[in-house]
mmCIF file with all atom_site columns, C-alpha atoms in Angstrom:
data_model
loop_
_atom_site.group_PDB
_atom_site.id
_atom_site.type_symbol
_atom_site.label_atom_id
_atom_site.label_alt_id
_atom_site.label_comp_id
_atom_site.label_asym_id
_atom_site.label_entity_id
_atom_site.label_seq_id
_atom_site.pdbx_PDB_ins_code
_atom_site.Cartn_x
_atom_site.Cartn_y
_atom_site.Cartn_z
_atom_site.occupancy
_atom_site.B_iso_or_equiv
_atom_site.pdbx_formal_charge
_atom_site.auth_seq_id
_atom_site.auth_comp_id
_atom_site.auth_asym_id
_atom_site.auth_atom_id
_atom_site.pdbx_PDB_model_num
ATOM 1   C CA . UNK S 1 1   ? 8.734  -51.691 -22.638 1.00 0.00 ? 1   UNK S CA 1
ATOM 2   C CA . UNK S 1 2   ? 10.859 -52.202 -25.849 1.00 0.00 ? 2   UNK S CA 1
ATOM 3   C CA . UNK S 1 3   ? 10.883 -49.188 -28.204 1.00 0.00 ? 3   UNK S CA 1
ATOM 4   C CA . UNK S 1 4   ? 10.014 -51.445 -31.160 1.00 0.00 ? 4   UNK S CA 1
ATOM 5   C CA . UNK S 1 5   ? 6.650  -52.127 -29.619 1.00 0.00 ? 5   UNK S CA 1
ATOM 6   C CA . UNK S 1 6   ? 4.372  -49.715 -31.369 1.00 0.00 ? 6   UNK S CA 1
ATOM 7   C CA . UNK S 1 7   ? 1.743  -47.924 -29.388 1.00 0.00 ? 7   UNK S CA 1
ATOM 8   C CA . UNK S 1 8   ? -0.767 -45.541 -30.817 1.00 0.00 ? 8   UNK S CA 1
ATOM 9   C CA . UNK S 1 9   ? -0.811 -41.948 -29.652 1.00 0.00 ? 9   UNK S CA 1
ATOM 10  C CA . UNK S 1 10  ? -4.117 -42.703 -27.837 1.00 0.00 ? 10  UNK S CA 1
ATOM 11  C CA . UNK S 1 11  ? -2.526 -45.649 -26.018 1.00 0.00 ? 11  UNK S CA 1
ATOM 12  C CA . UNK S 1 12  ? 0.439  -43.507 -24.891 1.00 0.00 ? 12  UNK S CA 1
ATOM 13  C CA . UNK S 1 13  ? -1.916 -40.773 -23.675 1.00 0.00 ? 13  UNK S CA 1
ATOM 14  C CA . UNK S 1 14  ? -3.982 -43.346 -21.777 1.00 0.00 ? 14  UNK S CA 1
ATOM 15  C CA . UNK S 1 15  ? -0.851 -44.668 -20.041 1.00 0.00 ? 15  UNK S CA 1
ATOM 16  C CA . UNK S 1 16  ? 0.323  -41.190 -19.137 1.00 0.00 ? 16  UNK S CA 1
ATOM 17  C CA . UNK S 1 17  ? -3.153 -40.176 -17.842 1.00 0.00 ? 17  UNK S CA 1
ATOM 18  C CA . UNK S 1 18  ? -3.033 -43.224 -15.597 1.00 0.00 ? 18  UNK S CA 1
ATOM 19  C CA . UNK S 1 19  ? 0.394  -42.059 -14.397 1.00 0.00 ? 19  UNK S CA 1
ATOM 20  C CA . UNK S 1 20  ? 1.872  -45.372 -15.669 1.00 0.00 ? 20  UNK S CA 1
ATOM 21  C CA . UNK S 1 21  ? 5.712  -45.057 -15.836 1.00 0.00 ? 21  UNK S CA 1
ATOM 22  C CA . UNK S 1 22  ? 5.685  -47.484 -18.835 1.00 0.00 ? 22  UNK S CA 1
ATOM 23  C CA . UNK S 1 23  ? 4.091  -44.676 -20.901 1.00 0.00 ? 23  UNK S CA 1
ATOM 24  C CA . UNK S 1 24  ? 6.802  -42.235 -19.872 1.00 0.00 ? 24  UNK S CA 1
ATOM 25  C CA . UNK S 1 25  ? 9.565  -44.776 -20.729 1.00 0.00 ? 25  UNK S CA 1
ATOM 26  C CA . UNK S 1 26  ? 8.007  -45.385 -24.097 1.00 0.00 ? 26  UNK S CA 1
ATOM 27  C CA . UNK S 1 27  ? 7.687  -41.694 -24.713 1.00 0.00 ? 27  UNK S CA 1
ATOM 28  C CA . UNK S 1 28  ? 11.375 -41.116 -23.810 1.00 0.00 ? 28  UNK S CA 1
ATOM 29  C CA . UNK S 1 29  ? 12.621 -44.053 -25.931 1.00 0.00 ? 29  UNK S CA 1
ATOM 30  C CA . UNK S 1 30  ? 10.615 -42.941 -28.948 1.00 0.00 ? 30  UNK S CA 1
ATOM 31  C CA . UNK S 1 31  ? 10.958 -39.156 -28.811 1.00 0.00 ? 31  UNK S CA 1
ATOM 32  C CA . UNK S 1 32  ? 14.061 -38.202 -26.818 1.00 0.00 ? 32  UNK S CA 1
ATOM 33  C CA . UNK S 1 33  ? 16.407 -38.142 -29.801 1.00 0.00 ? 33  UNK S CA 1
ATOM 34  C CA . UNK S 1 34  ? 14.116 -35.909 -31.821 1.00 0.00 ? 34  UNK S CA 1
ATOM 35  C CA . UNK S 1 35  ? 13.483 -33.543 -28.954 1.00 0.00 ? 35  UNK S CA 1
ATOM 36  C CA . UNK S 1 36  ? 17.231 -33.447 -28.136 1.00 0.00 ? 36  UNK S CA 1
ATOM 37  C CA . UNK S 1 37  ? 17.919 -32.390 -31.757 1.00 0.00 ? 37  UNK S CA 1
ATOM 38  C CA . UNK S 1 38  ? 15.564 -29.466 -31.498 1.00 0.00 ? 38  UNK S CA 1
ATOM 39  C CA . UNK S 1 39  ? 17.046 -28.385 -28.110 1.00 0.00 ? 39  UNK S CA 1
ATOM 40  C CA . UNK S 1 40  ? 20.533 -28.765 -29.400 1.00 0.00 ? 40  UNK S CA 1
ATOM 41  C CA . UNK S 1 41  ? 19.818 -26.520 -32.353 1.00 0.00 ? 41  UNK S CA 1
ATOM 42  C CA . UNK S 1 42  ? 18.796 -23.761 -29.902 1.00 0.00 ? 42  UNK S CA 1
ATOM 43  C CA . UNK S 1 43  ? 21.394 -24.531 -27.226 1.00 0.00 ? 43  UNK S CA 1
ATOM 44  C CA . UNK S 1 44  ? 24.453 -26.027 -28.930 1.00 0.00 ? 44  UNK S CA 1
ATOM 45  C CA . UNK S 1 45  ? 26.192 -27.080 -25.639 1.00 0.00 ? 45  UNK S CA 1
ATOM 46  C CA . UNK S 1 46  ? 25.895 -30.775 -25.129 1.00 0.00 ? 46  UNK S CA 1
ATOM 47  C CA . UNK S 1 47  ? 25.639 -30.766 -21.313 1.00 0.00 ? 47  UNK S CA 1
ATOM 48  C CA . UNK S 1 48  ? 23.137 -27.924 -21.185 1.00 0.00 ? 48  UNK S CA 1
ATOM 49  C CA . UNK S 1 49  ? 21.007 -29.471 -23.954 1.00 0.00 ? 49  UNK S CA 1
ATOM 50  C CA . UNK S 1 50  ? 20.965 -32.771 -22.008 1.00 0.00 ? 50  UNK S CA 1
ATOM 51  C CA . UNK S 1 51  ? 19.839 -30.916 -18.840 1.00 0.00 ? 51  UNK S CA 1
ATOM 52  C CA . UNK S 1 52  ? 17.057 -29.222 -20.819 1.00 0.00 ? 52  UNK S CA 1
ATOM 53  C CA . UNK S 1 53  ? 15.947 -32.534 -22.246 1.00 0.00 ? 53  UNK S CA 1
ATOM 54  C CA . UNK S 1 54  ? 15.730 -33.949 -18.731 1.00 0.00 ? 54  UNK S CA 1
ATOM 55  C CA . UNK S 1 55  ? 13.722 -30.904 -17.549 1.00 0.00 ? 55  UNK S CA 1
ATOM 56  C CA . UNK S 1 56  ? 11.504 -31.392 -20.574 1.00 0.00 ? 56  UNK S CA 1
ATOM 57  C CA . UNK S 1 57  ? 10.477 -34.945 -19.613 1.00 0.00 ? 57  UNK S CA 1
ATOM 58  C CA . UNK S 1 58  ? 10.078 -33.958 -15.957 1.00 0.00 ? 58  UNK S CA 1
ATOM 59  C CA . UNK S 1 59  ? 7.757  -31.156 -17.022 1.00 0.00 ? 59  UNK S CA 1
ATOM 60  C CA . UNK S 1 60  ? 5.857  -33.530 -19.343 1.00 0.00 ? 60  UNK S CA 1
ATOM 61  C CA . UNK S 1 61  ? 5.298  -35.952 -16.474 1.00 0.00 ? 61  UNK S CA 1
ATOM 62  C CA . UNK S 1 62  ? 4.338  -33.280 -13.934 1.00 0.00 ? 62  UNK S CA 1
ATOM 63  C CA . UNK S 1 63  ? 2.054  -31.295 -16.282 1.00 0.00 ? 63  UNK S CA 1
ATOM 64  C CA . UNK S 1 64  ? 0.520  -34.094 -18.397 1.00 0.00 ? 64  UNK S CA 1
ATOM 65  C CA . UNK S 1 65  ? -2.873 -33.249 -16.996 1.00 0.00 ? 65  UNK S CA 1
ATOM 66  C CA . UNK S 1 66  ? -2.753 -29.926 -18.889 1.00 0.00 ? 66  UNK S CA 1
ATOM 67  C CA . UNK S 1 67  ? -2.321 -31.736 -22.279 1.00 0.00 ? 67  UNK S CA 1
ATOM 68  C CA . UNK S 1 68  ? -5.391 -31.340 -24.429 1.00 0.00 ? 68  UNK S CA 1
ATOM 69  C CA . UNK S 1 69  ? -5.539 -33.616 -27.467 1.00 0.00 ? 69  UNK S CA 1
ATOM 70  C CA . UNK S 1 70  ? -8.087 -31.243 -29.009 1.00 0.00 ? 70  UNK S CA 1
ATOM 71  C CA . UNK S 1 71  ? -5.470 -28.517 -29.254 1.00 0.00 ? 71  UNK S CA 1
ATOM 72  C CA . UNK S 1 72  ? -2.857 -30.507 -31.022 1.00 0.00 ? 72  UNK S CA 1
ATOM 73  C CA . UNK S 1 73  ? -0.836 -33.715 -31.238 1.00 0.00 ? 73  UNK S CA 1
ATOM 74  C CA . UNK S 1 74  ? 1.222  -35.055 -28.311 1.00 0.00 ? 74  UNK S CA 1
ATOM 75  C CA . UNK S 1 75  ? 4.537  -34.657 -30.130 1.00 0.00 ? 75  UNK S CA 1
ATOM 76  C CA . UNK S 1 76  ? 3.750  -30.950 -30.908 1.00 0.00 ? 76  UNK S CA 1
ATOM 77  C CA . UNK S 1 77  ? 2.845  -30.312 -27.274 1.00 0.00 ? 77  UNK S CA 1
ATOM 78  C CA . UNK S 1 78  ? 6.162  -31.991 -26.108 1.00 0.00 ? 78  UNK S CA 1
ATOM 79  C CA . UNK S 1 79  ? 8.218  -30.081 -28.805 1.00 0.00 ? 79  UNK S CA 1
ATOM 80  C CA . UNK S 1 80  ? 6.791  -26.740 -27.588 1.00 0.00 ? 80  UNK S CA 1
ATOM 81  C CA . UNK S 1 81  ? 7.781  -27.607 -23.987 1.00 0.00 ? 81  UNK S CA 1
ATOM 82  C CA . UNK S 1 82  ? 11.314 -28.536 -25.092 1.00 0.00 ? 82  UNK S CA 1
ATOM 83  C CA . UNK S 1 83  ? 11.615 -25.451 -27.373 1.00 0.00 ? 83  UNK S CA 1
ATOM 84  C CA . UNK S 1 84  ? 10.357 -23.097 -24.695 1.00 0.00 ? 84  UNK S CA 1
ATOM 85  C CA . UNK S 1 85  ? 12.661 -24.472 -21.988 1.00 0.00 ? 85  UNK S CA 1
ATOM 86  C CA . UNK S 1 86  ? 15.627 -24.109 -24.427 1.00 0.00 ? 86  UNK S CA 1
ATOM 87  C CA . UNK S 1 87  ? 14.684 -20.535 -25.302 1.00 0.00 ? 87  UNK S CA 1
ATOM 88  C CA . UNK S 1 88  ? 14.249 -19.672 -21.644 1.00 0.00 ? 88  UNK S CA 1
ATOM 89  C CA . UNK S 1 89  ? 17.725 -21.085 -20.980 1.00 0.00 ? 89  UNK S CA 1
ATOM 90  C CA . UNK S 1 90  ? 19.315 -18.922 -23.713 1.00 0.00 ? 90  UNK S CA 1
ATOM 91  C CA . UNK S 1 91  ? 17.666 -15.863 -22.197 1.00 0.00 ? 91  UNK S CA 1
ATOM 92  C CA . UNK S 1 92  ? 18.892 -16.561 -18.675 1.00 0.00 ? 92  UNK S CA 1
ATOM 93  C CA . UNK S 1 93  ? 21.811 -14.358 -17.462 1.00 0.00 ? 93  UNK S CA 1
ATOM 94  C CA . UNK S 1 94  ? 23.514 -17.487 -16.073 1.00 0.00 ? 94  UNK S CA 1
ATOM 95  C CA . UNK S 1 95  ? 23.659 -19.067 -19.539 1.00 0.00 ? 95  UNK S CA 1
ATOM 96  C CA . UNK S 1 96  ? 24.704 -15.828 -21.216 1.00 0.00 ? 96  UNK S CA 1
ATOM 97  C CA . UNK S 1 97  ? 27.466 -15.339 -18.658 1.00 0.00 ? 97  UNK S CA 1
ATOM 98  C CA . UNK S 1 98  ? 28.609 -18.951 -18.985 1.00 0.00 ? 98  UNK S CA 1
ATOM 99  C CA . UNK S 1 99  ? 28.750 -18.884 -22.753 1.00 0.00 ? 99  UNK S CA 1
ATOM 100 C CA . UNK S 1 100 ? 30.500 -15.490 -22.835 1.00 0.00 ? 100 UNK S CA 1
ATOM 101 C CA . UNK S 1 101 ? 33.308 -16.703 -20.533 1.00 0.00 ? 101 UNK S CA 1
ATOM 102 C CA . UNK S 1 102 ? 33.737 -20.142 -22.157 1.00 0.00 ? 102 UNK S CA 1
ATOM 103 C CA . UNK S 1 103 ? 37.202 -21.226 -23.082 1.00 0.00 ? 103 UNK S CA 1
ATOM 104 C CA . UNK S 1 104 ? 37.772 -20.982 -26.906 1.00 0.00 ? 104 UNK S CA 1
ATOM 105 C CA . UNK S 1 105 ? 38.735 -24.689 -27.082 1.00 0.00 ? 105 UNK S CA 1
ATOM 106 C CA . UNK S 1 106 ? 35.553 -25.751 -25.429 1.00 0.00 ? 106 UNK S CA 1
ATOM 107 C CA . UNK S 1 107 ? 33.525 -23.543 -27.648 1.00 0.00 ? 107 UNK S CA 1
ATOM 108 C CA . UNK S 1 108 ? 35.147 -24.916 -30.806 1.00 0.00 ? 108 UNK S CA 1
ATOM 109 C CA . UNK S 1 109 ? 34.711 -28.505 -29.600 1.00 0.00 ? 109 UNK S CA 1
ATOM 110 C CA . UNK S 1 110 ? 30.967 -28.114 -28.861 1.00 0.00 ? 110 UNK S CA 1
ATOM 111 C CA . UNK S 1 111 ? 30.123 -26.301 -32.084 1.00 0.00 ? 111 UNK S CA 1
ATOM 112 C CA . UNK S 1 112 ? 31.996 -28.741 -34.204 1.00 0.00 ? 112 UNK S CA 1
ATOM 113 C CA . UNK S 1 113 ? 30.732 -31.809 -32.385 1.00 0.00 ? 113 UNK S CA 1
ATOM 114 C CA . UNK S 1 114 ? 29.234 -34.145 -35.052 1.00 0.00 ? 114 UNK S CA 1
ATOM 115 C CA . UNK S 1 115 ? 25.500 -34.560 -34.792 1.00 0.00 ? 115 UNK S CA 1
ATOM 116 C CA . UNK S 1 116 ? 24.370 -38.152 -34.756 1.00 0.00 ? 116 UNK S CA 1
ATOM 117 C CA . UNK S 1 117 ? 21.671 -39.277 -37.117 1.00 0.00 ? 117 UNK S CA 1
ATOM 118 C CA . UNK S 1 118 ? 19.238 -39.637 -34.253 1.00 0.00 ? 118 UNK S CA 1
ATOM 119 C CA . UNK S 1 119 ? 19.529 -36.133 -32.851 1.00 0.00 ? 119 UNK S CA 1
ATOM 120 C CA . UNK S 1 120 ? 19.441 -34.175 -36.086 1.00 0.00 ? 120 UNK S CA 1
ATOM 121 C CA . UNK S 1 121 ? 15.987 -32.734 -37.054 1.00 0.00 ? 121 UNK S CA 1
ATOM 122 C CA . UNK S 1 122 ? 16.692 -33.532 -40.736 1.00 0.00 ? 122 UNK S CA 1
ATOM 123 C CA . UNK S 1 123 ? 16.343 -37.188 -39.824 1.00 0.00 ? 123 UNK S CA 1
ATOM 124 C CA . UNK S 1 124 ? 12.863 -36.827 -38.470 1.00 0.00 ? 124 UNK S CA 1
ATOM 125 C CA . UNK S 1 125 ? 11.755 -35.250 -41.711 1.00 0.00 ? 125 UNK S CA 1
ATOM 126 C CA . UNK S 1 126 ? 11.074 -31.763 -40.451 1.00 0.00 ? 126 UNK S CA 1
ATOM 127 C CA . UNK S 1 127 ? 13.915 -29.930 -42.232 1.00 0.00 ? 127 UNK S CA 1
ATOM 128 C CA . UNK S 1 128 ? 13.071 -31.495 -45.582 1.00 0.00 ? 128 UNK S CA 1
ATOM 129 C CA . UNK S 1 129 ? 9.501  -30.270 -45.300 1.00 0.00 ? 129 UNK S CA 1
ATOM 130 C CA . UNK S 1 130 ? 10.614 -26.812 -44.242 1.00 0.00 ? 130 UNK S CA 1
ATOM 131 C CA . UNK S 1 131 ? 12.974 -26.740 -47.271 1.00 0.00 ? 131 UNK S CA 1
ATOM 132 C CA . UNK S 1 132 ? 9.927  -26.868 -49.564 1.00 0.00 ? 132 UNK S CA 1
ATOM 133 C CA . UNK S 1 133 ? 8.730  -23.410 -48.304 1.00 0.00 ? 133 UNK S CA 1
ATOM 134 C CA . UNK S 1 134 ? 9.447  -20.152 -50.090 1.00 0.00 ? 134 UNK S CA 1
ATOM 135 C CA . UNK S 1 135 ? 12.912 -18.634 -49.184 1.00 0.00 ? 135 UNK S CA 1
ATOM 136 C CA . UNK S 1 136 ? 11.457 -15.868 -46.975 1.00 0.00 ? 136 UNK S CA 1
ATOM 137 C CA . UNK S 1 137 ? 9.238  -18.302 -45.057 1.00 0.00 ? 137 UNK S CA 1
ATOM 138 C CA . UNK S 1 138 ? 12.016 -20.833 -44.679 1.00 0.00 ? 138 UNK S CA 1
ATOM 139 C CA . UNK S 1 139 ? 14.401 -18.181 -43.286 1.00 0.00 ? 139 UNK S CA 1
ATOM 140 C CA . UNK S 1 140 ? 11.838 -17.127 -40.693 1.00 0.00 ? 140 UNK S CA 1
ATOM 141 C CA . UNK S 1 141 ? 10.941 -20.700 -39.606 1.00 0.00 ? 141 UNK S CA 1
ATOM 142 C CA . UNK S 1 142 ? 14.638 -21.440 -39.186 1.00 0.00 ? 142 UNK S CA 1
ATOM 143 C CA . UNK S 1 143 ? 15.250 -18.344 -37.058 1.00 0.00 ? 143 UNK S CA 1
ATOM 144 C CA . UNK S 1 144 ? 12.146 -18.675 -34.866 1.00 0.00 ? 144 UNK S CA 1
ATOM 145 C CA . UNK S 1 145 ? 11.687 -22.403 -34.497 1.00 0.00 ? 145 UNK S CA 1
ATOM 146 C CA . UNK S 1 146 ? 15.192 -23.810 -34.942 1.00 0.00 ? 146 UNK S CA 1
ATOM 147 C CA . UNK S 1 147 ? 17.352 -21.006 -33.572 1.00 0.00 ? 147 UNK S CA 1
ATOM 148 C CA . UNK S 1 148 ? 14.969 -19.737 -30.864 1.00 0.00 ? 148 UNK S CA 1
ATOM 149 C CA . UNK S 1 149 ? 14.511 -16.162 -32.039 1.00 0.00 ? 149 UNK S CA 1
ATOM 150 C CA . UNK S 1 150 ? 11.355 -14.254 -31.016 1.00 0.00 ? 150 UNK S CA 1
ATOM 151 C CA . UNK S 1 151 ? 9.312  -12.776 -33.848 1.00 0.00 ? 151 UNK S CA 1
ATOM 152 C CA . UNK S 1 152 ? 10.593 -9.308  -32.782 1.00 0.00 ? 152 UNK S CA 1
ATOM 153 C CA . UNK S 1 153 ? 14.241 -10.511 -32.847 1.00 0.00 ? 153 UNK S CA 1
ATOM 154 C CA . UNK S 1 154 ? 13.747 -12.040 -36.266 1.00 0.00 ? 154 UNK S CA 1
ATOM 155 C CA . UNK S 1 155 ? 12.187 -8.849  -37.584 1.00 0.00 ? 155 UNK S CA 1
ATOM 156 C CA . UNK S 1 156 ? 15.153 -6.826  -36.256 1.00 0.00 ? 156 UNK S CA 1
ATOM 157 C CA . UNK S 1 157 ? 17.697 -9.297  -37.680 1.00 0.00 ? 157 UNK S CA 1
ATOM 158 C CA . UNK S 1 158 ? 16.064 -9.380  -41.096 1.00 0.00 ? 158 UNK S CA 1
ATOM 159 C CA . UNK S 1 159 ? 15.280 -5.613  -41.003 1.00 0.00 ? 159 UNK S CA 1
ATOM 160 C CA . UNK S 1 160 ? 11.617 -6.008  -41.718 1.00 0.00 ? 160 UNK S CA 1
ATOM 161 C CA . UNK S 1 161 ? 8.418  -4.826  -40.004 1.00 0.00 ? 161 UNK S CA 1
ATOM 162 C CA . UNK S 1 162 ? 7.141  -7.083  -37.205 1.00 0.00 ? 162 UNK S CA 1
ATOM 163 C CA . UNK S 1 163 ? 3.767  -7.323  -38.938 1.00 0.00 ? 163 UNK S CA 1
ATOM 164 C CA . UNK S 1 164 ? 5.433  -8.767  -42.056 1.00 0.00 ? 164 UNK S CA 1
ATOM 165 C CA . UNK S 1 165 ? 7.295  -11.326 -39.966 1.00 0.00 ? 165 UNK S CA 1
ATOM 166 C CA . UNK S 1 166 ? 3.997  -12.365 -38.217 1.00 0.00 ? 166 UNK S CA 1
ATOM 167 C CA . UNK S 1 167 ? 2.121  -12.645 -41.514 1.00 0.00 ? 167 UNK S CA 1
ATOM 168 C CA . UNK S 1 168 ? 4.906  -14.715 -43.145 1.00 0.00 ? 168 UNK S CA 1
ATOM 169 C CA . UNK S 1 169 ? 5.248  -17.042 -40.173 1.00 0.00 ? 169 UNK S CA 1
ATOM 170 C CA . UNK S 1 170 ? 1.469  -17.504 -40.087 1.00 0.00 ? 170 UNK S CA 1
ATOM 171 C CA . UNK S 1 171 ? 1.392  -18.321 -43.785 1.00 0.00 ? 171 UNK S CA 1
ATOM 172 C CA . UNK S 1 172 ? 4.427  -20.624 -43.442 1.00 0.00 ? 172 UNK S CA 1
ATOM 173 C CA . UNK S 1 173 ? 2.661  -22.504 -40.594 1.00 0.00 ? 173 UNK S CA 1
ATOM 174 C CA . UNK S 1 174 ? -0.453 -22.866 -42.736 1.00 0.00 ? 174 UNK S CA 1
ATOM 175 C CA . UNK S 1 175 ? 1.654  -24.209 -45.605 1.00 0.00 ? 175 UNK S CA 1
ATOM 176 C CA . UNK S 1 176 ? 3.460  -26.630 -43.250 1.00 0.00 ? 176 UNK S CA 1
ATOM 177 C CA . UNK S 1 177 ? 0.136  -27.924 -41.929 1.00 0.00 ? 177 UNK S CA 1
ATOM 178 C CA . UNK S 1 178 ? -0.931 -28.724 -45.477 1.00 0.00 ? 178 UNK S CA 1
ATOM 179 C CA . UNK S 1 179 ? 2.373  -30.396 -46.214 1.00 0.00 ? 179 UNK S CA 1
ATOM 180 C CA . UNK S 1 180 ? 2.159  -32.483 -43.005 1.00 0.00 ? 180 UNK S CA 1
ATOM 181 C CA . UNK S 1 181 ? -1.275 -33.691 -43.962 1.00 0.00 ? 181 UNK S CA 1
ATOM 182 C CA . UNK S 1 182 ? 0.076  -34.931 -47.282 1.00 0.00 ? 182 UNK S CA 1
ATOM 183 C CA . UNK S 1 183 ? 2.810  -36.990 -45.642 1.00 0.00 ? 183 UNK S CA 1
#
Protein backbone atom coordinates (compact mmCIF):
# COMPACT_ATOMS: atom_id res chain seq x y z
CA UNK A 1 0.00 0.00 0.00
CA UNK A 2 1.76 3.22 -1.14
CA UNK A 3 2.11 5.89 1.51
CA UNK A 4 0.76 8.58 -0.84
CA UNK A 5 -2.59 6.77 -0.81
CA UNK A 6 -4.55 8.70 1.78
CA UNK A 7 -6.76 6.77 4.16
CA UNK A 8 -8.94 8.38 6.78
CA UNK A 9 -8.37 7.56 10.41
CA UNK A 10 -11.62 5.57 10.39
CA UNK A 11 -10.41 3.48 7.42
CA UNK A 12 -7.09 2.76 9.13
CA UNK A 13 -8.90 1.75 12.32
CA UNK A 14 -11.21 -0.54 10.35
CA UNK A 15 -8.24 -2.27 8.68
CA UNK A 16 -6.48 -2.74 12.01
CA UNK A 17 -9.61 -4.07 13.71
CA UNK A 18 -9.87 -6.64 10.90
CA UNK A 19 -6.20 -7.51 11.59
CA UNK A 20 -5.39 -6.56 7.99
CA UNK A 21 -1.59 -6.17 7.62
CA UNK A 22 -2.14 -3.43 5.02
CA UNK A 23 -3.41 -1.19 7.82
CA UNK A 24 -0.26 -1.78 9.82
CA UNK A 25 1.96 -1.12 6.79
CA UNK A 26 0.12 2.13 6.13
CA UNK A 27 0.40 3.11 9.78
CA UNK A 28 4.15 2.40 9.78
CA UNK A 29 4.77 4.26 6.52
CA UNK A 30 2.79 7.28 7.64
CA UNK A 31 3.76 7.60 11.32
CA UNK A 32 7.07 5.82 11.97
CA UNK A 33 9.23 8.90 11.32
CA UNK A 34 7.22 11.09 13.69
CA UNK A 35 7.15 8.42 16.41
CA UNK A 36 10.88 7.82 15.97
CA UNK A 37 11.50 11.55 16.47
CA UNK A 38 9.67 11.50 19.79
CA UNK A 39 11.45 8.32 20.95
CA UNK A 40 14.84 9.70 19.89
CA UNK A 41 14.26 12.87 21.95
CA UNK A 42 13.85 10.66 25.04
CA UNK A 43 16.47 8.01 24.16
CA UNK A 44 19.11 9.71 21.98
CA UNK A 45 20.84 6.45 21.03
CA UNK A 46 20.00 5.48 17.44
CA UNK A 47 20.00 1.69 17.89
CA UNK A 48 18.00 1.77 21.11
CA UNK A 49 15.49 4.24 19.66
CA UNK A 50 15.04 1.95 16.62
CA UNK A 51 14.39 -1.02 18.92
CA UNK A 52 11.82 0.99 20.87
CA UNK A 53 10.11 2.01 17.62
CA UNK A 54 9.89 -1.64 16.61
CA UNK A 55 8.50 -2.56 20.04
CA UNK A 56 5.98 0.26 19.65
CA UNK A 57 4.55 -1.13 16.43
CA UNK A 58 4.49 -4.68 17.82
CA UNK A 59 2.58 -3.40 20.85
CA UNK A 60 0.18 -1.43 18.63
CA UNK A 61 -0.54 -4.58 16.60
CA UNK A 62 -0.92 -6.85 19.63
CA UNK A 63 -3.01 -4.44 21.70
CA UNK A 64 -5.08 -2.72 19.04
CA UNK A 65 -8.26 -4.16 20.53
CA UNK A 66 -7.67 -1.89 23.56
CA UNK A 67 -7.74 1.27 21.41
CA UNK A 68 -10.87 3.33 22.07
CA UNK A 69 -11.57 6.11 19.58
CA UNK A 70 -13.82 7.81 22.15
CA UNK A 71 -10.82 8.42 24.41
CA UNK A 72 -8.63 10.07 21.79
CA UNK A 73 -7.14 10.05 18.34
CA UNK A 74 -5.20 7.09 16.99
CA UNK A 75 -1.95 9.08 16.68
CA UNK A 76 -2.18 10.21 20.31
CA UNK A 77 -2.69 6.61 21.44
CA UNK A 78 0.35 5.47 19.42
CA UNK A 79 2.41 8.40 20.66
CA UNK A 80 1.66 7.47 24.27
CA UNK A 81 2.73 3.87 23.64
CA UNK A 82 6.01 5.02 22.07
CA UNK A 83 6.67 7.60 24.77
CA UNK A 84 5.93 5.16 27.60
CA UNK A 85 8.19 2.49 26.11
CA UNK A 86 10.99 5.05 25.73
CA UNK A 87 10.58 6.29 29.30
CA UNK A 88 10.50 2.70 30.59
CA UNK A 89 13.75 2.06 28.73
CA UNK A 90 15.48 5.08 30.31
CA UNK A 91 14.45 3.85 33.74
CA UNK A 92 15.76 0.31 33.18
CA UNK A 93 18.99 -0.55 34.97
CA UNK A 94 20.30 -2.19 31.80
CA UNK A 95 19.97 1.09 29.88
CA UNK A 96 21.45 3.14 32.73
CA UNK A 97 24.44 0.79 33.00
CA UNK A 98 24.97 0.79 29.25
CA UNK A 99 24.85 4.56 28.94
CA UNK A 100 27.13 5.08 31.94
CA UNK A 101 29.82 2.82 30.50
CA UNK A 102 29.61 4.05 26.91
CA UNK A 103 32.79 5.01 25.16
CA UNK A 104 33.15 8.81 24.94
CA UNK A 105 33.54 8.69 21.14
CA UNK A 106 30.31 6.74 20.75
CA UNK A 107 28.50 9.16 23.06
CA UNK A 108 29.71 12.20 21.12
CA UNK A 109 28.77 10.54 17.83
CA UNK A 110 25.21 9.71 18.89
CA UNK A 111 24.46 13.05 20.50
CA UNK A 112 25.80 14.99 17.55
CA UNK A 113 24.12 12.85 14.92
CA UNK A 114 22.17 15.13 12.63
CA UNK A 115 18.45 14.67 12.83
CA UNK A 116 16.77 14.14 9.51
CA UNK A 117 13.79 16.29 8.63
CA UNK A 118 11.49 13.29 8.92
CA UNK A 119 12.45 12.33 12.47
CA UNK A 120 12.43 15.74 14.07
CA UNK A 121 9.23 16.67 15.95
CA UNK A 122 9.61 20.25 14.69
CA UNK A 123 8.69 18.95 11.27
CA UNK A 124 5.37 17.53 12.33
CA UNK A 125 4.35 20.88 13.76
CA UNK A 126 4.34 19.91 17.42
CA UNK A 127 7.30 22.01 18.54
CA UNK A 128 5.97 25.13 16.80
CA UNK A 129 2.67 24.86 18.64
CA UNK A 130 4.42 24.22 21.97
CA UNK A 131 6.54 27.35 21.34
CA UNK A 132 3.37 29.47 21.52
CA UNK A 133 2.83 28.52 25.19
CA UNK A 134 3.97 30.67 28.10
CA UNK A 135 7.61 30.08 29.10
CA UNK A 136 6.81 28.14 32.28
CA UNK A 137 4.34 25.88 30.43
CA UNK A 138 6.72 25.34 27.52
CA UNK A 139 9.54 24.35 29.88
CA UNK A 140 7.36 21.77 31.64
CA UNK A 141 5.98 20.29 28.40
CA UNK A 142 9.54 19.99 27.07
CA UNK A 143 10.76 18.20 30.21
CA UNK A 144 7.78 15.88 30.62
CA UNK A 145 6.77 15.05 27.05
CA UNK A 146 9.98 15.46 25.05
CA UNK A 147 12.61 14.51 27.61
CA UNK A 148 10.66 11.88 29.51
CA UNK A 149 10.69 13.38 33.00
CA UNK A 150 7.94 12.47 35.43
CA UNK A 151 6.02 15.35 36.99
CA UNK A 152 7.84 14.74 40.27
CA UNK A 153 11.24 14.80 38.52
CA UNK A 154 10.31 18.01 36.71
CA UNK A 155 9.21 19.59 40.01
CA UNK A 156 12.52 18.64 41.60
CA UNK A 157 14.58 19.90 38.64
CA UNK A 158 12.72 23.21 38.50
CA UNK A 159 12.58 23.51 42.30
CA UNK A 160 8.83 24.03 42.45
CA UNK A 161 6.00 22.26 44.27
CA UNK A 162 4.54 19.19 42.58
CA UNK A 163 1.06 20.72 42.74
CA UNK A 164 2.27 23.74 40.77
CA UNK A 165 3.78 21.46 38.13
CA UNK A 166 0.54 19.49 37.83
CA UNK A 167 -1.54 22.67 37.51
CA UNK A 168 0.76 24.19 34.89
CA UNK A 169 0.90 20.97 32.86
CA UNK A 170 -2.88 20.67 32.97
CA UNK A 171 -3.33 24.29 31.83
CA UNK A 172 -0.68 23.80 29.11
CA UNK A 173 -2.50 20.71 27.83
CA UNK A 174 -5.79 22.64 27.80
CA UNK A 175 -4.11 25.42 25.83
CA UNK A 176 -2.56 22.91 23.40
CA UNK A 177 -5.96 21.30 22.81
CA UNK A 178 -7.35 24.72 21.88
CA UNK A 179 -4.41 25.40 19.57
CA UNK A 180 -4.73 22.00 17.87
CA UNK A 181 -8.39 22.68 17.19
CA UNK A 182 -7.42 25.91 15.42
CA UNK A 183 -4.95 24.16 13.09
